[in-house]
Every structure is written in C-alpha cells, then in structure tokens.
XYZ file of N, CA, C and O in Angstrom:
740
model
N 0.861 -1.261 -0.006
C 0.044 -0.055 -0.098
C 0.884 1.134 0.005
O 2.056 1.201 0.525
N 0.443 2.280 -0.558
C 1.030 3.521 -0.733
C 0.936 4.221 0.812
O -0.006 4.292 1.630
N 2.080 4.833 1.327
C 2.204 5.722 2.350
C 1.531 7.051 2.187
O 1.549 7.556 1.062
N 0.911 7.617 3.028
C 0.364 9.007 2.920
C 1.665 9.818 2.926
O 2.797 9.636 3.428
N 1.558 11.126 2.588
C 2.553 12.111 2.553
C 2.991 12.236 3.828
O 4.204 12.345 4.204
N 2.088 12.390 4.790
C 2.505 12.553 6.255
C 3.226 11.531 6.874
O 4.384 11.681 7.467
N 2.871 10.208 6.683
C 3.613 9.121 6.937
C 5.099 9.093 6.507
O 6.025 8.654 7.178
N 5.017 9.417 5.239
C 6.361 9.294 4.556
C 7.349 10.337 5.173
O 8.465 10.259 5.233
N 6.660 11.554 5.291
C 7.546 12.658 6.051
C 7.975 12.314 7.245
O 9.105 12.572 7.590
N 7.156 11.708 8.106
C 7.568 11.266 9.370
C 8.664 10.234 9.454
O 9.559 10.289 10.125
N 8.491 9.287 8.464
C 9.526 8.284 8.306
C 10.881 8.961 7.968
O 11.829 8.453 8.466
N 10.888 9.992 7.160
C 12.091 10.512 6.705
C 12.714 11.411 7.755
O 13.850 11.400 7.659
N 11.838 11.942 8.676
C 12.577 12.805 9.608
C 13.453 11.880 10.505
O 12.823 10.749 11.296
N 14.711 12.167 10.847
C 15.436 11.488 11.748
C 15.101 11.934 13.308
O 14.844 13.162 13.584
N 15.036 10.894 14.221
C 14.795 11.284 15.489
C 15.961 10.704 16.388
O 16.628 9.991 15.962
N 15.946 11.395 17.680
C 17.070 11.053 18.551
C 16.378 11.061 20.087
O 15.515 11.777 20.334
N 17.186 10.467 20.883
C 16.794 10.823 22.326
C 17.448 12.050 22.782
O 18.684 12.356 22.585
N 16.672 12.853 23.472
C 17.221 14.150 24.013
C 18.029 13.810 25.214
O 17.352 13.574 26.290
N 19.235 13.779 25.203
C 20.260 13.507 26.352
C 19.701 12.353 27.071
O 19.516 11.331 26.465
N 19.701 12.520 28.422
C 19.204 11.335 29.305
C 17.750 11.380 29.553
O 17.400 10.616 30.499
N 16.978 12.152 28.912
C 15.652 12.498 29.397
C 14.690 11.211 28.878
O 13.678 10.853 29.376
N 15.121 10.668 27.818
C 14.334 9.634 27.112
C 13.245 9.990 26.235
O 12.632 9.214 25.469
N 13.396 11.417 26.045
C 12.247 11.968 25.111
C 12.733 11.711 23.709
O 14.020 12.039 23.304
N 12.070 11.263 22.749
C 12.274 11.079 21.419
C 11.914 12.336 20.630
O 10.814 12.818 20.636
N 12.924 13.077 20.248
C 12.716 14.211 19.464
C 13.220 14.152 17.888
O 14.131 13.432 17.693
N 12.468 15.030 17.148
C 13.005 15.097 15.690
C 14.163 15.982 15.814
O 14.566 16.694 16.597
N 15.310 15.624 15.024
C 16.529 16.146 14.860
C 16.368 17.730 14.534
O 17.242 18.478 14.891
N 15.368 17.889 13.807
C 14.875 19.307 13.429
C 13.822 19.763 14.461
O 12.780 19.091 14.431
N 14.009 20.751 15.161
C 13.064 21.413 16.079
C 12.644 22.706 15.459
O 13.325 23.420 14.476
N 11.516 23.176 16.123
C 10.893 24.507 15.643
C 11.158 25.549 16.765
O 10.589 25.317 17.898
N 11.868 26.597 16.632
C 11.960 27.731 17.490
C 10.931 28.920 17.260
O 10.951 29.450 16.144
N 10.090 29.076 18.170
C 8.837 29.845 18.056
C 9.143 31.319 18.080
O 8.094 31.935 18.209
N 10.228 31.782 18.421
C 10.519 33.225 18.708
C 10.030 33.983 17.423
O 9.272 35.065 17.573
N 10.462 33.814 16.138
C 10.015 34.510 15.072
C 8.408 34.767 15.012
O 8.034 35.744 14.473
N 7.785 33.554 15.244
C 6.162 33.714 15.190
C 5.723 34.671 16.128
O 4.902 35.344 15.653
N 6.459 34.749 17.279
C 5.911 35.840 18.213
C 6.456 37.014 17.815
O 5.637 38.081 17.874
N 7.595 37.290 17.581
C 8.297 38.680 17.406
C 7.672 39.162 15.929
O 7.601 40.400 15.720
N 7.251 38.383 15.031
C 6.717 38.885 13.755
C 5.327 38.993 13.801
O 4.677 39.484 12.710
N 4.589 38.691 15.059
C 3.213 38.944 15.132
C 2.354 38.132 14.162
O 1.221 38.515 13.513
N 2.663 36.775 13.903
C 2.037 35.832 13.230
C 0.618 35.810 13.638
O 0.252 35.536 14.847
N -0.513 35.816 12.752
C -1.838 35.509 13.040
C -2.157 34.126 13.440
O -1.344 33.337 13.081
N -3.398 33.885 14.075
C -3.646 32.662 14.529
C -3.732 31.569 13.357
O -3.203 30.449 13.300
N -4.186 32.180 12.232
C -4.527 31.087 11.038
C -2.906 30.677 10.629
O -2.794 29.543 10.258
N -2.059 31.681 10.454
C -0.587 31.185 10.144
C -0.148 30.185 11.011
O 0.721 29.396 10.711
N -0.307 30.515 12.353
C 0.341 29.646 13.364
C -0.262 28.296 13.149
O 0.514 27.216 13.248
N -1.596 28.239 13.012
C -2.327 26.917 12.941
C -1.809 25.938 11.833
O -1.399 24.955 11.649
N -1.537 26.884 10.621
C -0.964 26.263 9.422
C 0.394 25.791 9.704
O 0.842 24.696 8.992
N 1.233 26.554 10.292
C 2.594 26.234 10.537
C 2.761 25.165 11.527
O 3.596 24.130 11.227
N 1.940 24.952 12.426
C 2.012 23.715 13.468
C 1.536 22.557 12.660
O 2.072 21.425 12.919
N 0.656 22.571 11.886
C 0.131 21.311 10.850
C 1.188 21.077 9.956
O 1.413 19.840 9.863
N 1.895 22.015 9.375
C 3.063 21.594 8.422
C 4.291 20.981 9.159
O 4.741 19.983 8.788
N 4.486 21.465 10.424
C 5.587 20.791 11.045
C 5.147 19.452 11.531
O 6.021 18.295 11.440
N 3.976 19.131 11.954
C 3.326 17.849 12.355
C 3.413 16.821 11.101
O 3.956 15.809 11.054
N 3.112 17.550 9.763
C 3.183 16.803 8.829
C 4.550 16.388 8.275
O 4.852 15.339 7.596
N 5.449 17.247 8.566
C 6.900 17.053 8.343
C 7.562 16.114 9.409
O 8.692 15.670 9.280
N 6.849 15.677 10.473
C 7.502 14.892 11.473
C 8.250 15.761 12.445
O 8.984 15.094 13.342
N 8.191 16.977 12.608
C 8.782 17.811 13.660
C 8.019 17.865 14.836
O 6.929 18.229 14.796
N 8.505 17.277 15.879
C 7.906 17.171 17.146
C 8.447 18.024 18.327
O 7.999 17.943 19.395
N 9.368 18.657 18.085
C 10.212 19.497 19.110
C 9.899 20.831 18.872
O 10.203 21.503 17.763
N 9.008 21.495 19.801
C 8.687 22.929 19.655
C 9.335 23.754 20.831
O 9.143 23.333 21.977
N 10.179 24.712 20.649
C 10.687 25.653 21.516
C 10.186 27.099 21.545
O 10.114 27.519 20.555
N 9.774 27.281 22.827
C 9.077 28.766 22.872
C 9.594 29.366 24.284
O 10.587 28.735 24.940
N 9.127 30.623 24.414
C 9.645 31.239 25.888
C 8.410 31.996 26.320
O 7.709 32.689 25.376
N 8.477 32.323 27.530
C 7.404 33.408 28.039
C 7.522 34.691 27.413
O 6.647 35.524 27.526
N 8.861 34.976 27.090
C 8.888 36.537 26.641
C 8.825 36.659 25.211
O 9.143 37.599 24.479
N 8.388 35.502 24.283
C 8.170 35.586 23.097
C 6.752 36.067 22.773
O 6.002 35.434 23.051
N 6.528 37.439 22.536
C 5.216 38.062 22.304
C 4.186 37.156 21.512
O 4.294 36.784 20.242
N 3.111 36.625 22.352
C 2.017 35.932 21.488
C 2.458 34.430 21.171
O 1.551 33.655 20.604
N 3.683 34.054 21.167
C 4.129 32.770 20.638
C 3.331 31.569 21.537
O 2.847 30.689 20.954
N 3.431 31.676 22.882
C 2.784 30.654 23.701
C 1.239 30.551 23.585
O 0.744 29.399 23.386
N 0.723 31.813 23.521
C -0.876 31.740 23.330
C -1.142 31.108 21.952
O -2.241 30.318 21.972
N -0.530 31.506 20.890
C -0.771 30.917 19.580
C -0.660 29.560 19.554
O -1.227 28.783 18.884
N 0.726 29.067 20.101
C 0.799 27.601 19.996
C -0.257 26.842 20.884
O -0.507 25.867 20.383
N -0.661 27.325 22.017
C -1.703 26.751 22.670
C -2.950 26.537 21.974
O -3.611 25.401 22.100
N -3.299 27.408 21.310
C -4.521 27.279 20.352
C -4.200 26.334 19.204
O -5.113 25.344 19.102
N -3.186 26.310 18.781
C -2.863 25.551 17.501
C -2.563 23.983 18.056
O -2.797 23.119 17.009
N -2.224 23.821 19.167
C -1.802 22.580 19.563
C -2.888 21.822 20.276
O -2.854 20.698 20.706
N -4.198 22.438 20.252
C -5.245 21.655 20.809
C -5.513 20.467 20.053
O -5.644 20.277 18.965
N -5.692 19.335 20.836
C -5.913 18.050 20.152
C -4.490 17.455 19.756
O -4.525 16.233 19.161
N -3.443 18.056 19.857
C -2.198 17.720 19.267
C -1.021 17.648 20.514
O 0.115 17.329 20.282
N -1.397 18.022 21.616
C -0.354 18.142 22.805
C 0.506 17.110 22.838
O 1.819 16.850 23.134
N -0.099 15.631 22.883
C 0.571 14.498 23.137
C 1.528 14.250 21.970
O 2.196 13.314 21.951
N 1.430 14.993 20.835
C 2.220 14.708 19.652
C 3.444 15.483 19.587
O 4.318 15.335 18.811
N 3.753 16.454 20.735
C 4.886 17.357 20.642
C 5.523 17.100 21.968
O 5.156 16.912 22.932
N 7.040 17.513 21.753
C 7.870 17.709 22.985
C 7.883 19.327 23.053
O 8.521 19.882 22.219
N 7.219 19.771 24.076
C 7.147 21.340 24.358
C 8.052 21.702 25.428
O 8.307 21.257 26.328
N 9.019 22.703 24.738
C 10.042 23.315 25.636
C 9.782 24.820 25.846
O 9.408 25.381 24.815
N 9.861 25.218 26.958
C 9.647 26.605 27.246
C 10.648 27.066 28.273
O 11.499 26.373 28.813
N 10.848 28.492 28.233
C 11.824 29.109 28.975
C 11.305 30.319 29.840
O 10.353 30.868 29.441
N 11.893 30.456 31.053
C 11.492 31.471 31.981
C 12.598 32.111 32.673
O 13.790 31.585 32.637
N 12.144 33.206 33.294
C 13.326 33.818 34.138
C 13.464 35.396 33.974
O 13.611 35.915 34.899
N 13.406 35.644 32.586
C 13.631 37.206 32.601
C 12.481 38.022 32.969
O 11.411 37.578 32.933
N 12.695 39.187 33.512
C 11.598 40.038 34.192
C 10.555 40.256 33.121
O 10.897 40.397 31.804
N 9.374 40.301 33.468
C 8.085 40.704 32.715
C 7.230 41.513 33.534
O 6.782 41.030 34.589
N 6.870 42.669 32.873
C 6.128 43.698 33.600
C 4.941 43.268 34.214
O 4.485 43.811 35.268
N 4.197 42.172 33.533
C 2.934 41.849 34.131
C 3.051 40.792 35.086
O 1.893 40.157 35.577
N 4.021 40.324 35.427
C 4.217 39.237 36.547
C 4.915 39.832 37.735
O 5.844 40.554 37.624
N 4.676 39.093 38.848
C 5.302 39.489 40.210
C 6.865 38.990 40.156
O 7.023 37.954 39.559
N 7.731 39.662 40.921
C 8.912 39.258 41.167
C 9.926 39.928 40.062
O 9.477 40.274 39.074
N 11.229 39.911 40.583
C 12.258 40.453 39.793
C 12.914 39.281 38.844
O 12.653 38.045 39.233
N 13.535 39.578 38.049
C 14.291 38.667 37.061
C 14.946 37.517 37.922
O 15.603 37.832 39.036
N 14.832 36.303 37.542
C 15.518 35.126 38.066
C 15.136 34.799 39.486
O 15.561 33.862 40.005
N 14.103 35.441 40.025
C 13.724 35.053 41.256
C 12.729 33.891 41.083
O 11.928 33.694 40.284
N 12.660 32.933 42.305
C 11.744 31.947 42.209
C 10.322 32.435 42.075
O 9.551 31.750 41.284
N 9.908 33.398 42.593
C 8.565 33.972 42.412
C 8.210 34.248 41.020
O 7.142 33.928 40.580
N 9.081 34.994 40.332
C 8.892 35.162 39.021
C 8.982 33.832 37.896
O 8.104 33.734 37.051
N 9.909 33.005 38.352
C 9.972 31.916 37.474
C 8.572 31.028 37.740
O 8.103 30.627 36.583
N 8.106 30.765 38.985
C 6.996 30.165 39.094
C 5.695 30.650 38.428
O 4.953 30.189 37.871
N 5.573 32.154 38.704
C 4.383 32.674 37.986
C 4.535 32.544 36.441
O 3.490 32.400 35.777
N 5.752 32.769 35.801
C 5.956 32.678 34.446
C 5.579 31.467 33.867
O 4.897 31.228 32.914
N 5.980 30.234 34.465
C 5.512 28.892 34.130
C 4.239 28.620 34.297
O 3.513 28.161 33.342
N 3.638 29.232 35.356
C 2.143 28.928 35.479
C 1.321 29.704 34.316
O 0.276 29.085 33.811
N 1.801 30.822 34.097
C 1.048 31.449 32.851
C 1.462 30.783 31.513
O 0.400 30.708 30.715
N 2.698 30.347 31.297
C 2.964 29.605 30.117
C 2.004 28.294 30.038
O 1.400 27.938 29.052
N 1.960 27.587 31.155
C 0.870 26.453 31.098
C -0.519 27.025 30.662
O -1.007 26.236 29.979
N -0.820 27.920 31.163
C -2.280 28.406 30.829
C -2.292 28.749 29.430
O -3.224 28.414 28.656
N -1.259 29.495 28.953
C -1.327 30.173 27.536
C -1.150 28.782 26.551
O -1.742 28.688 25.477
N -0.243 27.843 26.948
C -0.116 26.785 25.986
C -1.091 25.685 26.292
O -1.156 24.579 25.581
N -2.045 25.995 27.073
C -3.202 25.180 27.179
C -2.752 23.507 27.543
O -3.261 22.639 27.022
N -1.932 23.403 28.576
C -1.418 22.133 28.964
C -1.143 22.190 30.500
O -1.035 23.204 31.096
N -1.065 20.883 31.113
C -0.788 20.862 32.574
C 0.694 20.748 32.817
O 1.170 20.631 33.980
N 1.445 20.549 31.740
C 3.022 20.252 32.139
C 3.653 20.710 30.841
O 3.081 20.742 29.659
N 4.970 21.085 30.982
C 5.829 21.308 29.920
C 6.782 20.179 29.988
O 7.176 19.677 31.017
N 7.254 19.745 28.720
C 8.187 18.479 28.854
C 9.544 18.967 29.211
O 10.235 18.258 29.911
N 10.053 20.334 28.973
C 11.290 20.699 29.474
C 11.100 22.157 29.754
O 10.406 23.122 29.015
N 11.438 22.794 31.021
C 11.480 24.115 31.221
C 12.932 24.447 31.330
O 13.790 23.823 32.110
N 13.216 25.668 30.630
C 14.792 26.097 30.886
C 14.928 27.400 31.345
O 13.965 28.326 31.244
N 15.876 27.544 32.130
C 16.169 29.076 32.482
C 16.642 29.831 31.391
O 17.463 29.285 30.556
N 16.189 30.981 31.004
C 16.379 31.524 29.738
C 17.470 32.695 29.792
O 17.505 33.792 30.061
N 18.782 31.997 29.610
C 19.933 32.823 29.253
C 20.269 33.574 30.585
O 20.847 34.815 30.307
N 20.241 33.207 31.778
C 20.753 34.034 32.892
C 22.133 33.928 32.996
O 22.875 33.075 32.379
N 22.777 34.824 33.772
C 24.186 34.866 33.708
C 24.849 33.815 34.955
O 23.994 33.158 35.665
N 26.156 33.630 34.728
C 26.778 32.658 35.706
C 26.520 32.898 37.181
O 26.331 32.105 38.011
N 26.485 34.258 37.565
C 26.309 34.729 39.049
C 24.894 34.327 39.382
O 24.792 33.673 40.566
N 23.849 34.406 38.581
C 22.613 34.008 38.929
C 22.391 32.348 39.110
O 21.751 31.813 40.101
N 23.231 31.678 38.275
C 23.334 30.165 38.328
C 23.844 29.951 39.647
O 23.291 28.922 40.454
N 24.853 30.583 40.031
C 25.609 30.109 41.193
C 24.965 30.437 42.448
O 25.141 29.524 43.498
N 24.029 31.368 42.507
C 23.130 31.646 43.653
C 22.201 30.554 44.008
O 21.884 30.116 45.094
N 21.852 29.729 42.978
C 21.100 28.488 43.128
C 19.493 28.550 43.163
O 18.736 27.600 43.176
N 19.024 29.899 43.450
C 17.609 30.081 43.559
C 16.823 29.539 42.282
O 15.677 29.135 42.502
N 17.331 30.155 41.135
C 16.591 29.813 40.039
C 16.495 28.426 39.714
O 15.587 27.817 39.214
N 17.695 27.711 39.881
C 17.674 26.229 39.512
C 16.719 25.676 40.688
O 16.184 24.621 40.376
N 16.698 26.014 41.886
C 15.867 25.570 42.816
C 14.340 25.684 42.386
O 13.596 24.626 42.924
N 14.033 26.985 41.805
C 12.654 26.945 41.386
C 12.328 26.059 40.293
O 11.203 25.432 40.339
N 13.206 25.710 39.476
C 12.955 24.684 38.444
C 12.861 23.303 38.941
O 11.885 22.667 38.604
N 13.540 23.023 40.022
C 13.508 21.699 40.845
C 12.038 21.639 41.266
O 11.329 20.555 41.396
N 11.486 22.771 41.899
C 10.213 22.654 42.488
C 9.125 22.393 41.489
O 8.118 21.851 41.814
N 9.351 23.144 40.343
C 8.222 22.907 39.177
C 8.253 21.537 38.874
O 7.287 21.000 38.434
N 9.491 20.790 38.659
C 9.671 19.403 38.383
C 8.872 18.630 39.309
O 8.126 17.716 39.184
N 9.066 18.787 40.574
C 8.471 18.128 41.846
C 7.038 18.309 41.781
O 6.289 17.387 42.124
N 6.474 19.514 41.214
C 5.193 19.768 41.147
C 4.447 19.211 39.844
O 3.169 19.107 39.768
N 5.214 18.544 39.038
C 4.809 17.826 37.932
C 4.434 18.902 36.755
O 3.845 18.465 35.679
N 4.823 20.144 36.891
C 4.669 21.263 35.955
C 5.869 21.119 34.911
O 5.632 21.660 33.784
N 6.908 20.545 35.218
C 7.965 20.348 34.211
C 8.308 18.803 34.279
O 8.748 18.306 35.358
N 8.534 18.138 33.096
C 9.103 16.801 33.219
C 10.665 16.803 33.441
O 11.217 15.975 34.258
N 11.249 17.710 32.763
C 12.638 17.822 32.806
C 13.088 19.243 32.873
O 12.189 20.241 32.372
N 14.172 19.636 33.467
C 14.654 21.042 33.685
C 15.980 21.258 33.092
O 16.776 20.296 33.024
N 16.418 22.489 32.696
C 17.577 22.797 32.056
C 17.866 24.226 32.003
O 17.180 25.119 32.665
N 18.808 24.533 31.067
C 19.413 25.759 30.916
C 19.489 26.286 29.497
O 20.033 25.439 28.797
N 19.101 27.390 29.053
C 19.479 27.969 27.827
C 20.302 29.053 27.861
O 20.029 30.049 28.557
N 21.571 28.854 27.254
C 22.329 30.022 27.318
C 23.756 29.582 26.714
O 23.812 28.528 26.109
N 24.871 30.279 26.935
C 26.005 30.124 26.239
C 27.197 30.093 27.312
O 27.143 30.644 28.244
N 28.438 29.832 26.765
C 29.662 29.935 27.225
C 29.699 29.545 28.743
O 29.399 28.381 29.241
N 30.350 30.250 29.698
C 30.646 29.834 30.987
C 29.445 29.438 31.851
O 29.376 28.406 32.654
N 28.300 30.139 31.652
C 27.088 29.944 32.416
C 26.457 28.555 31.752
O 26.194 27.613 32.574
N 26.689 28.325 30.594
C 26.218 26.916 30.032
C 27.141 25.813 30.434
O 26.622 24.745 30.786
N 28.401 26.004 30.478
C 29.395 25.091 31.069
C 29.054 24.742 32.575
O 28.999 23.568 32.975
N 28.836 25.734 33.328
C 28.383 25.662 34.888
C 27.164 24.868 34.876
O 27.128 23.787 35.657
N 26.136 25.194 34.084
C 24.818 24.356 34.250
C 24.914 23.096 33.795
O 24.509 22.149 34.466
N 25.747 22.747 32.788
C 25.854 21.401 32.270
C 26.598 20.470 33.398
O 26.387 19.318 33.500
N 27.281 20.943 34.412
C 27.879 20.344 35.450
C 27.020 20.288 36.678
O 27.276 19.628 37.682
N 25.935 20.879 36.660
C 25.046 20.855 37.908
C 24.194 19.662 37.984
O 23.484 19.447 36.844
N 24.093 18.917 38.975
C 23.465 17.687 39.016
C 21.997 17.793 38.564
O 21.413 17.000 37.865
N 21.108 18.890 38.833
C 19.695 18.889 38.626
C 19.545 19.309 37.187
O 18.360 19.059 36.757
N 20.358 19.862 36.476
C 20.280 20.305 35.095
C 20.304 19.090 34.032
O 21.308 18.283 34.023
N 19.020 18.815 33.398
C 18.903 17.699 32.564
C 19.124 17.850 30.948
O 19.389 17.111 30.221
N 18.921 19.365 30.625
C 18.994 19.614 29.232
C 19.581 20.971 29.135
O 19.403 21.882 29.942
N 20.509 21.109 28.189
C 21.166 22.421 27.806
C 20.953 22.635 26.422
O 20.959 22.054 25.582
N 20.594 24.026 26.236
C 20.075 24.549 24.992
C 21.137 25.693 24.746
O 21.136 26.604 25.594
N 22.057 25.720 23.757
C 23.086 26.768 23.544
C 23.047 27.165 21.936
O 22.642 26.347 21.233
N 23.275 28.340 21.757
C 23.296 28.937 20.240
C 24.884 29.026 19.981
O 25.051 28.692 18.772
N 25.774 29.271 20.761
C 27.078 29.414 20.322
C 28.025 29.016 21.490
O 27.579 28.780 22.604
N 29.100 28.720 21.249
C 30.326 28.414 22.117
C 31.399 29.041 21.979
O 32.019 28.695 20.951
N 31.809 29.792 22.788
C 33.095 30.620 22.542
C 34.042 30.721 23.906
O 33.387 30.564 24.893
N 35.287 30.892 23.715
C 35.870 30.955 25.033
C 36.251 32.363 25.251
O 35.952 33.385 24.542
C-alpha cells in the first residue's frame, strides 16, 4: 500500500533521544521566537503547526517572553499536545508578572502563565532563559525549576544560554537539558 505524505515525511525525519531524558525528538526542532516577534496571526500559526506535524517535527521551543508565541501555540496544539515535545523558557523580568528577574517568584508565575497560555498541564522541558553565571551560582533559579519538576509542571529542567554559564549548568546535577546557540571561549 502507498504511504500517505504525512507518514512518508515522518518516516524521513530522523529522531534522537534528547540527552538522558528518554524523550524522542525530531533532529529538526522549531524555535517559535520569530512567530511571536513577527506577530503571526492565529491562522498562520495553525498552518505552521500542521505543516510541522506533517513533516514529522515534534520538538517545539518557545519562551514566556516571545510575544504571543505561547498563546498562539496553545491554540494550534489543541488536540495535538501529546504529539509534541514542548520546551519553554522562563526567568527574565516581565512587567505583568510579580517578582524580579531570576527570582523563584517570577519563575513560578511565568511557568504557571505559560501552562495556561499553552493549554497544557505540564511542559516537557523548562529552561532558565539565558541568565548569567552569577545567577546560576546563587542556586535560587535552579531551585525554582526543581520545585516545578516536583510539582509535575515540568518533566525535565535545564538551561538555555552560552559559554561559562552553560558550562556551569552542564555540570549541575539537577540540570538535565542544555540549549546553546554558540560556544566560544
């Protein structure tokens, strides 16, 4: 029998296990920042999510500070949540949330809002969004992620950033995922 276009696309998409998490993810992921920053309308977001699914892309990365990204994804993923590995990031100050940048209060409030906007009870991965090494060493931000994990709001936790901070995070026992854009000395 002939395969559908969708089945053929999914078969062609290579998958790998994300670190030690056990999560099977497409080697090609979708970063939702441009969708938010470029002000994509809901119809465009719906079409994009459908095209990603058709291509076998199951890894979607977003963040609390990408304007409209999480809300649009939450609508587009209705009925598809179990088909994606959803990664979001928290930590930077947001005018409409309590707490200062990188505080547990802000991180917890940010993730709670992300869960609401994304129309889900949990995130597969929650990352600290590019805080500096000093913030990581204080331990409060990582501690907030660990509490989110204990509460079942995050399956896995990690860090998104670069250089010395990423190297420090990678050596931290509680950090399970590292997302980095560049690495330089």
